[in-house]
Amino acid sequence: MSAQDHPFKTVQLDDALVYMATVEQLRGEADRLQHEAESLTAAATRSRSDAVARLAEAGLVLVARAGDWAGAHPTAANQLADVQRMIKVIDQLDGGFDADDGKKRKGLSGLFARNRAPVEEPEARQAREERGSQLRVMLAELGRSYGEVLTAVSAAHEKAMALEAQSADDGSAAARVEALARELRQQADTRERAATEMGFDALALAASFRSVPPATVDSPLALRAGEHAYLVEPAELARDKSPAVLPKEMPITNFHAYTSGIRYRVGVRREGALKPDSLSALGPGSFVVTNQRLGFVGKLKSFAFPLQSLVHVEQYHESLALVREGRDHADVVLTPAASRILFYINYVLQLDASRSPTPGGNPPG
């Protein structure tokens, strides 16, 4: 089995690689890949174990027929002698070939079928198992080194080598698949943290804008030639009663590209909410973000101004304070969509006016 690639398109943002999939899809694919990695690892283990067993059987035949080949391969003398000594030790201590029925046992099954005491002490059992394991390793190494020199075991040697190669391939594939599963889980974790911070999956939205610009939407604001509305959100308009009312002591959290997907040109996030008694209410309506202007259209009050006139934005819990050039008082927009509005404001600020994108399909929510 070979490693399978994931089915998701990826988009490279400035500070992040984004998989174009939902968090649920990412976790589902990670689980599938993890299962595949475990299957590959199990297959690699089986192939490796089968290869060792075949090589050990070949090594046992090489020991039994040493006179047919060892003379032509003097480099095998020490290795062969070590194996023969270990077999003798096992034969003497564990009754390997001398069964109580008087018959010689053949092959590995015979060698390791011991005469055992009715009650075997744990230490004795452990020592016996360690001797058996050591001998298997020694026989397998002998079979690996000299399995080609004797016709009787050459086929087993060839099959064992193929099994070891398959085991290595499956092991490498398992590592690749597991790494990909880990990467998808990390992406899902990052996206969940970003969505918690931003209130929506900003990374996916920013990535989608790299290939499909934001869709245009119907606007309550009368648009100019070449102007496209990208976002309209229900909101209430208010103004701070004086420039000093905005609570500057609230801690600031910066917007990071690895959670928002874009670099913010304007705006800071203050931890907390504006108190209603510090504001003058100007009524409900809709806040509009276009590629040229920001605007509010309400029953009692409306305004619109060019993006270039925006000097500063402060985001609070469910509100935005917009400071524009030439005005002492901030326009305060009360809306649960504050993070999304500020995201779109920064997105359109980064658009190259000389090549504004053609309106595209619907972005992900």
C-alpha positions as a printed Julia matrix, in Angstrom:
365×3 Matrix{Float64}:
   0.0     0.0     0.0
   1.32    3.41   -0.88
   0.76    6.76    0.79
  -2.32    8.56   -0.51
  -2.34   12.31   -0.94
  -5.07   14.38    0.7
  -7.91   15.6    -1.55
  -7.74   19.26   -0.57
  -6.5    22.25   -2.51
  -3.98   24.38   -0.6
  -3.38   28.12   -0.72
  -0.21   29.76    0.55
  -0.89   32.98    2.43
   1.86   35.25    3.7
   2.19   33.46    7.04
   0.23   30.24    6.61
  -0.57   27.36    4.3
  -4.34   26.93    4.27
  -6.17   23.75    3.29
  -9.41   24.57    1.5
 -11.61   22.37    3.65
 -13.73   22.73    6.75
 -12.34   21.82   10.16
 -14.63   18.78   10.19
 -13.3    17.64    6.79
  -9.72   18.13    7.96
 -10.26   16.03   11.08
 -12.1    13.34    9.12
  -9.28   13.07    6.59
  -6.69   13.06    9.37
  -8.48   10.13   11.01
  -8.6     8.25    7.69
  -4.9     8.85    7.09
  -4.03    7.77   10.63
  -5.9     4.5    10.06
  -4.03    4.05    6.77
  -0.71    4.69    8.52
  -1.53    2.08   11.15
  -2.43   -0.44    8.42
   0.83    0.29    6.62
   2.81   -0.12    9.84
   1.11   -3.45   10.54
   1.85   -4.63    7.0
   5.49   -3.58    7.37
   5.76   -5.53   10.62
   4.22   -8.64    9.07
   6.54   -8.5     6.05
   9.59   -7.98    8.22
   8.63  -10.85   10.52
   7.98  -13.16    7.55
  11.32  -12.19    6.03
  13.2   -12.96    9.26
  11.44  -16.32    9.56
  12.41  -17.29    5.99
  16.0   -16.16    6.51
  16.25  -18.06    9.79
  14.99  -21.23    8.09
  17.56  -20.67    5.33
  20.26  -20.16    7.96
  19.36  -23.46    9.63
  19.72  -25.28    6.3
  23.06  -23.54    5.75
  24.25  -24.84    9.13
  23.07  -28.37    8.39
  24.78  -28.38    4.98
  27.84  -26.34    5.87
  30.09  -28.9     4.2
  28.52  -28.09    0.81
  29.43  -24.41    0.8
  31.44  -23.16    3.77
  34.81  -24.2     2.33
  34.33  -21.85   -0.6
  33.42  -18.98    1.73
  36.04  -18.68    4.47
  34.6   -15.33    5.6
  31.62  -17.26    6.95
  33.71  -19.36    9.35
  33.32  -17.23   12.47
  29.64  -16.51   11.92
  28.93  -20.17   11.23
  30.87  -21.28   14.3
  28.93  -18.86   16.54
  25.6   -20.22   15.27
  26.72  -23.82   15.75
  27.8   -23.09   19.34
  24.45  -21.47   20.15
  22.55  -24.43   18.69
  24.64  -26.75   20.87
  23.88  -24.68   23.96
  20.15  -24.74   23.24
  20.29  -28.46   22.45
  21.97  -29.18   25.77
  19.98  -26.8    28.0
  16.55  -26.95   26.39
  16.46  -30.36   24.72
  16.07  -28.88   21.28
  16.79  -31.93   19.09
  16.63  -34.68   21.71
  12.92  -35.14   22.19
  11.56  -37.64   24.7
  10.09  -39.71   21.86
  13.57  -40.27   20.48
  12.86  -38.64   17.12
  14.94  -35.85   15.63
  12.91  -32.7    15.09
  13.55  -30.78   11.94
  13.6   -27.09   11.09
  13.0   -24.17   13.43
   9.85  -25.71   14.83
  11.89  -28.72   15.88
  14.8   -26.71   17.19
  12.64  -24.56   19.41
  10.28  -27.32   20.6
  11.98  -27.88   23.95
  11.66  -30.51   26.57
  10.38  -28.31   29.36
  10.02  -28.95   33.04
   6.39  -29.33   34.19
   6.81  -26.12   36.19
   9.24  -23.61   34.72
  10.56  -20.78   36.85
  10.09  -17.29   35.33
  13.86  -16.71   35.23
  14.43  -20.0    33.4
  11.66  -19.25   30.92
  13.04  -15.78   30.26
  16.57  -17.14   29.74
  15.26  -19.78   27.35
  13.27  -17.25   25.36
  16.27  -14.93   25.14
  18.46  -17.78   23.82
  15.85  -18.63   21.24
  15.5   -15.02   20.13
  19.28  -14.63   19.89
  19.58  -17.77   17.79
  16.83  -16.64   15.41
  18.69  -13.39   14.84
  21.98  -15.23   14.24
  20.36  -17.69   11.81
  18.6   -14.87    9.94
  21.88  -12.98    9.56
  23.56  -16.12    8.26
  20.71  -16.66    5.81
  20.86  -13.02    4.71
  24.63  -13.12    4.16
  24.94  -16.51    2.45
  21.46  -17.46    1.31
  22.45  -17.06   -2.34
  25.34  -19.54   -2.25
  23.21  -22.66   -1.78
  20.56  -23.6    -4.3
  18.4   -25.21   -1.63
  17.79  -21.84    0.07
  18.29  -19.31   -2.72
  14.55  -19.04   -3.45
  13.78  -18.43    0.23
  16.56  -15.83    0.35
  15.17  -14.03   -2.69
  11.66  -14.0    -1.25
  12.95  -12.73    2.09
  14.8    -9.88    0.4
  11.62   -8.92   -1.46
   9.68   -8.98    1.82
  12.25   -6.77    3.53
  12.08   -4.29    0.65
   8.29   -4.27    0.88
   8.52   -3.75    4.64
  10.82   -0.78    4.15
   8.48    0.73    1.54
   5.44    0.28    3.76
   7.3     1.73    6.74
   8.32    4.81    4.76
   4.8     5.23    3.42
   3.39    4.92    6.96
   5.7     7.68    8.17
   4.66    9.97    5.3
   0.95    9.31    5.81
   1.2     9.8     9.58
   3.06   13.09    9.07
   0.31   14.28    6.74
  -2.37   13.26    9.24
  -0.51   15.21   11.91
  -0.3    18.24    9.61
  -4.05   18.14    8.93
  -4.81   17.91   12.65
  -2.51   20.88   13.3
  -4.3    22.82   10.56
  -7.67   22.0    12.13
  -6.39   23.15   15.55
  -5.05   26.39   14.07
  -8.29   27.08   12.25
 -10.35   26.44   15.37
  -8.19   28.81   17.41
  -8.38   31.45   14.68
 -12.15   31.11   14.39
 -12.5    31.45   18.17
 -10.41   34.61   18.12
 -11.95   36.14   15.0
 -15.51   34.83   15.27
 -15.34   33.21   11.82
 -12.92   31.12    9.76
 -10.83   34.08    8.6
  -7.99   31.9     7.28
 -10.3    30.04    4.91
 -11.93   33.3     3.83
  -8.58   34.97    3.13
  -7.38   31.92    1.21
 -10.55   31.8    -0.88
 -10.01   35.43   -1.89
  -6.66   34.5    -3.44
  -8.43   32.58   -6.21
 -12.02   33.88   -6.15
 -12.51   37.54   -5.15
 -15.4    38.27   -2.77
 -18.86   38.18   -4.23
 -20.72   41.41   -4.71
 -23.87   41.86   -2.64
 -26.95   44.03   -2.93
 -26.28   47.36   -1.29
 -28.63   49.83    0.4
 -25.95   52.44   -0.36
 -26.18   53.96   -3.83
 -23.04   52.81   -5.63
 -20.87   54.81   -7.96
 -19.45   53.74  -11.31
 -16.95   50.93  -10.77
 -17.96   50.51   -7.14
 -18.82   47.06   -5.78
 -20.35   46.28   -2.39
 -18.67   43.29   -0.72
 -20.27   43.25    2.72
 -23.54   44.45    4.23
 -24.19   43.77    7.92
 -27.08   44.82   10.21
 -25.84   47.31   12.78
 -26.75   50.22   15.01
 -25.02   53.56   14.74
 -23.86   55.63   17.7
 -21.32   58.36   18.44
 -19.12   58.74   21.46
 -20.1    61.79   23.47
 -16.57   63.15   23.52
 -13.15   62.04   22.26
 -12.12   61.19   25.82
 -14.97   58.73   26.38
 -13.34   55.82   24.51
 -11.74   53.72   27.28
  -8.1    53.77   26.25
  -7.07   51.8    29.34
  -8.49   48.6    27.83
  -5.69   46.18   26.84
  -4.9    45.94   23.13
  -4.61   42.69   21.2
  -2.96   42.91   17.8
  -4.37   41.15   14.76
  -2.0    38.46   13.52
  -1.88   37.2     9.96
  -1.69   33.61   11.19
  -5.2    33.96   12.65
  -6.72   36.52   10.27
  -5.01   35.41    7.05
  -4.23   39.0     6.02
  -2.03   41.76    7.38
  -4.12   44.5     8.96
  -3.34   48.03    7.81
  -5.76   49.64   10.26
  -7.36   48.57   13.49
  -6.63   47.32   16.98
  -8.69   45.07   19.2
  -9.47   46.24   22.71
 -10.53   43.68   25.28
 -13.92   44.7    26.54
 -17.13   46.39   25.47
 -18.15   50.02   25.21
 -20.66   51.09   27.85
 -24.01   52.16   26.38
 -24.15   55.25   28.61
 -21.02   56.6    26.94
 -22.71   56.65   23.52
 -25.34   58.68   21.74
 -27.66   56.3    19.83
 -28.37   57.22   16.2
 -30.58   54.29   15.22
 -30.42   50.94   13.41
 -29.43   50.32    9.81
 -26.87   48.53    7.67
 -23.09   48.93    7.51
 -21.64   48.65    4.0
 -18.08   47.87    2.83
 -17.33   48.53   -0.84
 -14.11   48.61   -2.8
 -14.19   52.42   -2.54
 -16.1    53.5     0.55
 -17.46   52.65    3.97
 -21.03   53.62    4.72
 -23.98   53.31    7.03
 -27.55   53.5     5.81
 -30.2    53.95    8.51
 -33.65   55.4     8.97
 -32.42   58.23   11.19
 -28.84   58.72   10.08
 -26.63   57.73    7.15
 -23.07   58.45    6.06
 -20.45   57.32    3.57
 -16.78   58.24    3.21
 -13.82   57.11    1.09
 -11.62   54.34    2.43
  -8.66   56.7     2.23
 -10.34   58.94    4.85
 -10.27   56.2     7.46
  -7.6    57.07   10.01
  -8.07   54.48   12.73
 -10.4    51.68   13.88
 -10.81   50.28   17.37
 -12.66   47.0    17.73
 -14.45   46.24   20.98
 -16.76   43.4    21.88
 -19.53   43.62   19.25
 -18.66   47.16   18.2
 -16.31   49.22   16.04
 -15.18   52.8    16.6
 -14.28   54.39   13.24
 -12.12   57.49   13.27
 -12.05   59.37    9.99
  -9.99   62.29    8.82
 -11.2    65.72    9.89
 -13.58   64.52   12.62
 -13.11   64.62   16.38
 -15.79   62.11   17.26
 -15.71   58.45   16.27
 -18.59   56.77   14.47
 -19.45   53.75   16.6
 -21.01   50.76   14.86
 -22.7    48.27   17.2
 -22.79   44.81   15.61
 -21.87   41.18   16.4
 -20.1    41.16   13.01
 -17.4    43.62   14.15
 -14.51   41.23   13.42
 -15.85   40.37    9.97
 -16.39   44.03    9.06
 -12.85   44.97   10.11
 -11.51   41.98    8.14
 -13.27   43.2     4.97
 -12.12   46.78    5.56
  -8.51   45.64    5.64
  -9.02   43.38    2.67
 -10.36   46.14    0.44
  -7.63   48.49    1.66
  -5.1    46.06    0.23
  -6.73   45.82   -3.18
  -4.74   47.44   -5.96
  -7.03   50.17   -7.28
  -5.53   49.78  -10.74
  -6.59   46.14  -10.96
  -9.64   45.68   -8.73
 -10.76   42.06   -9.03
 -13.8    41.08  -10.99
 -16.56   40.08   -8.58
 -16.57   36.33   -8.06
 -18.5    33.57   -6.38
 -19.75   33.28   -2.85
 -17.01   33.08   -0.23
 -17.16   30.52    2.54
 -18.88   31.64    5.72
